[in-house]
Coordinates of C-alpha atoms in Angstrom, one line a residue:
M1 CA 5.0 -24.2 4.1
Q2 CA 1.4 -23.5 5.1
G3 CA 0.6 -24.8 8.6
R4 CA -2.8 -26.3 9.0
E5 CA -5.0 -26.1 12.1
E6 CA -5.6 -29.6 13.8
A7 CA -9.1 -30.8 13.9
Q8 CA -8.9 -32.5 17.2
R9 CA -9.0 -30.3 20.2
G10 CA -6.8 -30.5 23.3
Y11 CA -8.1 -31.3 26.6
L12 CA -7.1 -27.6 27.7
D13 CA -8.9 -26.1 24.6
V14 CA -10.4 -22.8 26.1
E15 CA -13.6 -22.9 23.7
A16 CA -14.3 -26.4 24.8
L17 CA -13.7 -25.6 28.5
A18 CA -15.4 -22.2 28.9
G19 CA -17.0 -21.5 25.4
E20 CA -20.3 -20.7 27.0
L21 CA -18.9 -17.6 28.7
L22 CA -18.7 -16.0 25.3
A23 CA -21.3 -13.5 24.7
P24 CA -23.8 -14.8 22.1
G25 CA -23.6 -12.9 18.9
S26 CA -20.2 -11.5 19.8
V27 CA -17.4 -11.6 17.4
F28 CA -15.5 -14.0 19.8
A29 CA -18.4 -16.5 19.7
F30 CA -18.6 -16.2 15.8
L31 CA -15.0 -16.8 15.2
A32 CA -14.8 -19.6 17.8
S33 CA -17.6 -21.4 15.9
H34 CA -16.9 -20.5 12.2
R35 CA -13.2 -19.5 11.8
G36 CA -12.5 -22.6 9.9
R37 CA -15.2 -21.9 7.2
L38 CA -14.4 -18.1 7.2
F39 CA -10.6 -18.6 6.7
P40 CA -10.2 -22.1 5.3
D41 CA -6.7 -23.2 4.4
S42 CA -7.3 -22.8 0.8
M43 CA -7.6 -19.0 1.4
M44 CA -4.0 -18.6 2.0
E45 CA -2.4 -21.5 -0.2
D46 CA -1.3 -18.9 -2.9
L47 CA 0.9 -17.4 -0.2
F48 CA 2.9 -20.7 0.4
P49 CA 3.6 -22.5 -3.0
S50 CA 6.4 -24.5 -1.4
R51 CA 5.8 -27.5 0.5
R52 CA 8.9 -27.4 2.5
G53 CA 10.1 -25.4 5.5
R54 CA 8.5 -24.8 8.9
P55 CA 4.9 -24.8 8.9
S56 CA 3.2 -21.1 9.0
V57 CA 0.5 -20.1 11.5
P58 CA -2.8 -21.8 10.2
A59 CA -5.0 -19.6 8.2
P60 CA -8.0 -20.0 10.6
V61 CA -5.7 -18.8 13.5
I62 CA -3.9 -15.9 11.7
G63 CA -7.2 -14.7 10.0
S64 CA -9.0 -14.6 13.4
V65 CA -6.2 -12.7 15.0
L66 CA -5.9 -10.2 12.1
V67 CA -9.7 -9.6 12.5
L68 CA -9.5 -9.1 16.3
Q69 CA -6.6 -6.9 16.0
A70 CA -8.3 -4.6 13.4
L71 CA -11.4 -4.4 15.3
Q72 CA -9.7 -3.6 18.7
G73 CA -7.1 -1.4 17.2
L74 CA -4.1 -3.0 18.9
S75 CA -0.5 -3.0 18.0
D76 CA 1.4 -6.1 17.3
R77 CA 2.7 -6.6 20.7
E78 CA -0.5 -5.9 22.3
T79 CA -2.1 -8.4 20.0
A80 CA 0.3 -11.1 20.8
E81 CA -0.2 -10.4 24.6
A82 CA -4.0 -10.6 24.1
L83 CA -3.7 -14.0 22.5
T84 CA -1.7 -15.2 25.4
Y85 CA -3.8 -13.9 28.3
D86 CA -7.1 -13.1 27.1
L87 CA -9.6 -16.1 27.3
R88 CA -12.0 -14.8 24.8
W89 CA -9.1 -14.5 22.1
K90 CA -7.9 -18.1 22.9
A91 CA -11.4 -19.4 22.4
A92 CA -11.9 -17.4 19.3
C93 CA -8.6 -18.6 17.7
G94 CA -8.7 -22.2 19.0
Y95 CA -5.9 -21.9 21.5
G96 CA -5.5 -23.9 24.5
L97 CA -5.3 -22.4 28.2
T98 CA -1.6 -22.7 28.3
D99 CA -0.7 -21.9 24.6
T100 CA 1.4 -18.8 24.0
A101 CA 1.3 -16.4 21.0
F102 CA 3.7 -16.3 18.2
H103 CA 6.3 -13.6 18.1
P104 CA 4.6 -10.1 17.2
S105 CA 7.0 -9.9 14.1
T106 CA 4.9 -12.7 12.7
L107 CA 2.1 -10.3 12.1
T108 CA 4.4 -8.0 10.0
Y109 CA 5.5 -11.1 8.1
W110 CA 1.8 -11.9 7.3
R111 CA 0.8 -8.4 6.3
R112 CA 3.7 -8.2 3.8
R113 CA 2.8 -11.5 2.3
L114 CA -0.8 -10.5 1.8
A115 CA 0.2 -6.9 0.6
G116 CA 2.3 -8.7 -2.1
S117 CA -0.4 -11.1 -3.0
G118 CA -2.9 -11.2 -5.8
N119 CA -5.8 -10.4 -3.3
P120 CA -4.4 -8.2 -0.6
H121 CA -7.8 -7.4 0.8
R122 CA -9.1 -10.8 1.6
I123 CA -8.8 -10.2 5.4
M124 CA -10.7 -7.0 5.2
E125 CA -13.4 -8.7 3.0
A126 CA -13.6 -11.5 5.7
I127 CA -14.0 -8.7 8.3
A128 CA -17.0 -7.4 6.4
E129 CA -18.5 -10.8 6.4
V130 CA -17.8 -11.2 10.2
V131 CA -19.7 -7.7 10.7
A132 CA -22.6 -8.8 8.6
E133 CA -23.1 -12.3 10.1
T134 CA -22.8 -11.4 13.6
G135 CA -25.2 -8.6 13.5
V136 CA -23.3 -6.2 15.7
L137 CA -24.7 -3.2 13.7
K138 CA -28.1 -4.3 13.5
G139 CA -30.4 -1.6 14.5
K140 CA -27.5 0.9 14.9
R141 CA -28.1 3.8 12.3
R142 CA -25.7 6.5 13.6
R143 CA -22.4 7.0 11.8
A144 CA -19.4 9.4 12.3
V145 CA -17.3 10.5 9.4
D146 CA -13.7 11.4 9.7
S147 CA -10.4 11.7 7.8
T148 CA -6.8 11.7 8.3
V149 CA -3.6 12.1 6.5
L150 CA -1.3 8.9 6.1
D151 CA 2.2 9.8 5.5
D152 CA 4.1 8.0 2.7
A153 CA 7.5 6.3 3.0
V154 CA 9.2 8.1 0.1
A155 CA 11.1 11.4 -0.2
R156 CA 9.7 14.2 -2.0
Q157 CA 11.5 14.7 -5.4
D158 CA 12.3 17.7 -7.2
T159 CA 11.7 18.2 -11.0
I160 CA 15.1 17.3 -12.2
T161 CA 15.3 14.2 -10.0
Q162 CA 11.8 13.1 -11.3
L163 CA 12.8 13.6 -14.8
I164 CA 16.2 11.6 -14.6
A165 CA 14.3 8.9 -12.7
A166 CA 11.5 8.6 -15.2
V167 CA 13.8 8.3 -18.1
R168 CA 15.6 5.4 -16.3
R169 CA 12.4 3.6 -15.7
F170 CA 11.5 4.2 -19.3
G171 CA 14.9 2.5 -20.3
R172 CA 14.1 -0.3 -17.9
D173 CA 10.4 -1.2 -18.6
V174 CA 9.8 -0.3 -22.1
P175 CA 11.0 -3.0 -24.6
G176 CA 14.1 -1.9 -26.2
G177 CA 14.2 1.1 -24.1
Q178 CA 17.8 1.1 -23.0
D179 CA 18.8 1.3 -26.8
L180 CA 16.1 4.2 -27.3
V181 CA 17.6 6.2 -24.5
G182 CA 21.1 5.6 -25.9
V183 CA 20.1 6.8 -29.2
H184 CA 17.6 9.6 -28.6
A185 CA 18.4 10.7 -25.1
K186 CA 22.0 12.0 -25.4
G187 CA 21.7 15.4 -23.6
Y188 CA 22.5 13.7 -20.2
D189 CA 24.2 10.5 -18.9
Y190 CA 21.3 8.6 -17.3
T191 CA 23.7 5.9 -16.0
R192 CA 25.4 8.4 -13.7
T193 CA 24.6 8.0 -10.0
G194 CA 24.1 11.1 -7.7
K195 CA 22.9 14.5 -8.4
P196 CA 23.8 16.2 -11.6
D197 CA 27.0 18.3 -11.2
I198 CA 25.7 21.9 -11.7
A199 CA 25.4 25.0 -9.8
W200 CA 22.1 24.3 -8.0
D201 CA 21.9 28.0 -6.8
D202 CA 22.1 29.3 -10.2
P203 CA 18.6 29.6 -12.0
D204 CA 20.1 29.7 -15.6
A205 CA 22.1 26.4 -14.8
K206 CA 18.9 24.6 -13.4
D207 CA 16.9 25.7 -16.5
G208 CA 19.6 24.6 -18.9
L209 CA 19.5 21.2 -17.3
I210 CA 15.8 21.3 -17.6
C211 CA 15.8 22.1 -21.3
V212 CA 18.1 19.1 -21.9
L213 CA 16.1 16.7 -19.8
V214 CA 12.7 17.7 -21.3
T215 CA 14.1 17.5 -24.9
D216 CA 15.2 13.9 -24.1
A217 CA 12.1 12.9 -22.6
L218 CA 9.9 14.3 -25.5
A219 CA 12.2 12.7 -28.0
L220 CA 11.8 9.3 -26.2
L221 CA 8.0 9.7 -26.0
A222 CA 7.9 10.6 -29.8
V223 CA 9.5 7.4 -31.1
V224 CA 7.3 5.0 -29.2
D225 CA 3.6 4.2 -29.8
P226 CA 1.8 4.1 -26.5
E227 CA -1.0 2.0 -27.8
T228 CA 1.5 -0.9 -28.3
L229 CA 2.5 -0.9 -24.6
E230 CA 0.7 -2.5 -21.7
G231 CA 1.5 -3.3 -18.1
T232 CA 4.7 -1.8 -16.6
A233 CA 5.8 -0.6 -20.0
A234 CA 2.6 1.5 -20.5
D235 CA 3.1 2.7 -16.8
A236 CA 6.6 3.8 -17.4
Y237 CA 5.6 5.7 -20.6
A238 CA 2.7 7.5 -18.9
L239 CA 4.9 8.4 -16.0
L240 CA 7.5 9.9 -18.3
A241 CA 4.9 12.0 -20.2
L242 CA 3.5 13.3 -16.8
V243 CA 6.6 14.4 -15.2
A244 CA 8.1 15.9 -18.6
G245 CA 4.9 18.3 -18.5
Q246 CA 3.8 18.9 -15.0
D247 CA 6.5 21.1 -13.6
V248 CA 7.8 22.8 -16.8
E249 CA 6.7 25.5 -19.3
P250 CA 8.2 27.1 -22.2
A251 CA 10.9 29.7 -21.5
E252 CA 10.1 33.4 -21.9
D253 CA 9.6 34.2 -25.5
S254 CA 9.5 30.8 -26.5
D255 CA 6.6 29.1 -28.1
G256 CA 7.3 25.6 -27.0
T257 CA 9.0 24.2 -30.1
D258 CA 12.6 25.5 -29.8
G259 CA 13.7 23.3 -27.0
R260 CA 13.8 26.0 -24.5
W261 CA 12.1 25.2 -21.2
R262 CA 12.1 26.4 -17.5
I263 CA 10.6 25.2 -14.1
A264 CA 7.1 26.4 -14.1
R265 CA 6.3 29.4 -11.9
K266 CA 3.2 27.6 -10.2
V267 CA 2.7 24.0 -8.8
A268 CA 0.6 21.9 -11.1
P269 CA -2.8 20.5 -9.6
D270 CA -2.5 16.9 -8.3
R271 CA 1.2 17.1 -8.8
V272 CA 3.2 13.7 -8.7
I273 CA 6.0 14.3 -6.1
S274 CA 7.9 10.9 -6.3
T275 CA 8.5 8.6 -9.2
V276 CA 8.9 5.8 -6.5
D277 CA 5.2 6.2 -5.6
P278 CA 3.4 8.1 -8.3
D279 CA 0.3 7.8 -6.4
T280 CA 1.4 9.7 -3.2
R281 CA 0.5 13.5 -3.2
H282 CA 0.6 16.7 -1.3
A283 CA -2.3 16.4 1.4
H284 CA -3.7 18.9 3.7
K285 CA -5.4 18.1 6.9
T286 CA -5.7 21.9 7.8
Q287 CA -5.0 25.0 5.7
S288 CA -1.8 25.5 7.4
R289 CA -0.4 22.0 7.7
Q290 CA 0.8 20.0 4.5
Q291 CA 2.0 16.5 4.5
D292 CA 2.9 14.1 1.7
G293 CA 1.0 10.9 1.4
Y294 CA -2.6 9.9 1.2
K295 CA -5.9 11.0 2.7
A296 CA -7.9 8.2 4.4
H297 CA -11.7 8.6 4.8
I298 CA -13.6 6.5 7.1
V299 CA -17.3 6.0 8.4
I300 CA -17.7 4.6 11.8
E301 CA -20.5 3.3 14.0
P302 CA -19.8 5.2 17.1
D303 CA -21.0 2.6 19.7
T304 CA -18.8 -0.4 18.5
G305 CA -16.1 1.6 16.9
L306 CA -16.5 -0.5 13.7
I307 CA -15.4 0.9 10.5
T308 CA -18.3 0.5 8.0
V309 CA -16.8 2.3 4.9
A310 CA -13.1 3.2 4.1
E311 CA -11.6 5.0 1.1
L312 CA -8.0 6.2 0.3
T313 CA -7.5 9.2 -1.9

């Protein structure tokens, strides 16, 4: 259940004892005065629909902690230590002098809840509000631009694996998909687990399986009107159409209508590398180094280290 911050302060409340030591206009002073308005209990109510169980960390506290962690670039363990030993953190988060922090894994739990919610960026939006209202960037016009590659958490898939996975997803997510696969995709047993039993070092064997899988995929795409689909069903249809075309080409001397296909001799631009996460791509930080994942682009105010703009591509 959702925990709530007590309105009545304890006699060891750090903000009450030493709040005047906080630098005026600082993030710490702002959070100490406004965390309840910035992170009201209603902000997190959708994450805790049940009224039973142990109370969570109150929204004003966890919101303030996540803001400070992001601004200072701390690990979860370092964040817990700061909340226990740094008086500025205690004042900003409403802690008493002898209060200790929650376990570092609590931050992982909250990030997962937020990521799976309808508004996963609510904390970042609050950070933007903090930056604007504290005026920490007032008069600071210099900016530094940088980018980095963020590794994904999925394995790169070959063409055959992607085709099989995309047909299976079509069967799961498209209405009546299982029946359609059973009727129109008979070239391969899509209920079978593990890699197909072929001679993987034989190009002809691989191309033969490619022919079967692409023919099945095209047959499924032909019997469904994509205009009637939405949500996950539309996504499954689009993914199957994409993987059935991005890595294959008509076989030599084929016009593309006789069911003969082969793996394309060149890599498709912006190739999908995994059906588990279709958005991840091959990314290059340098010409010689290739990673699978996303490229993060940031704009930073160099004196404070605050990120003013961020984009993921």
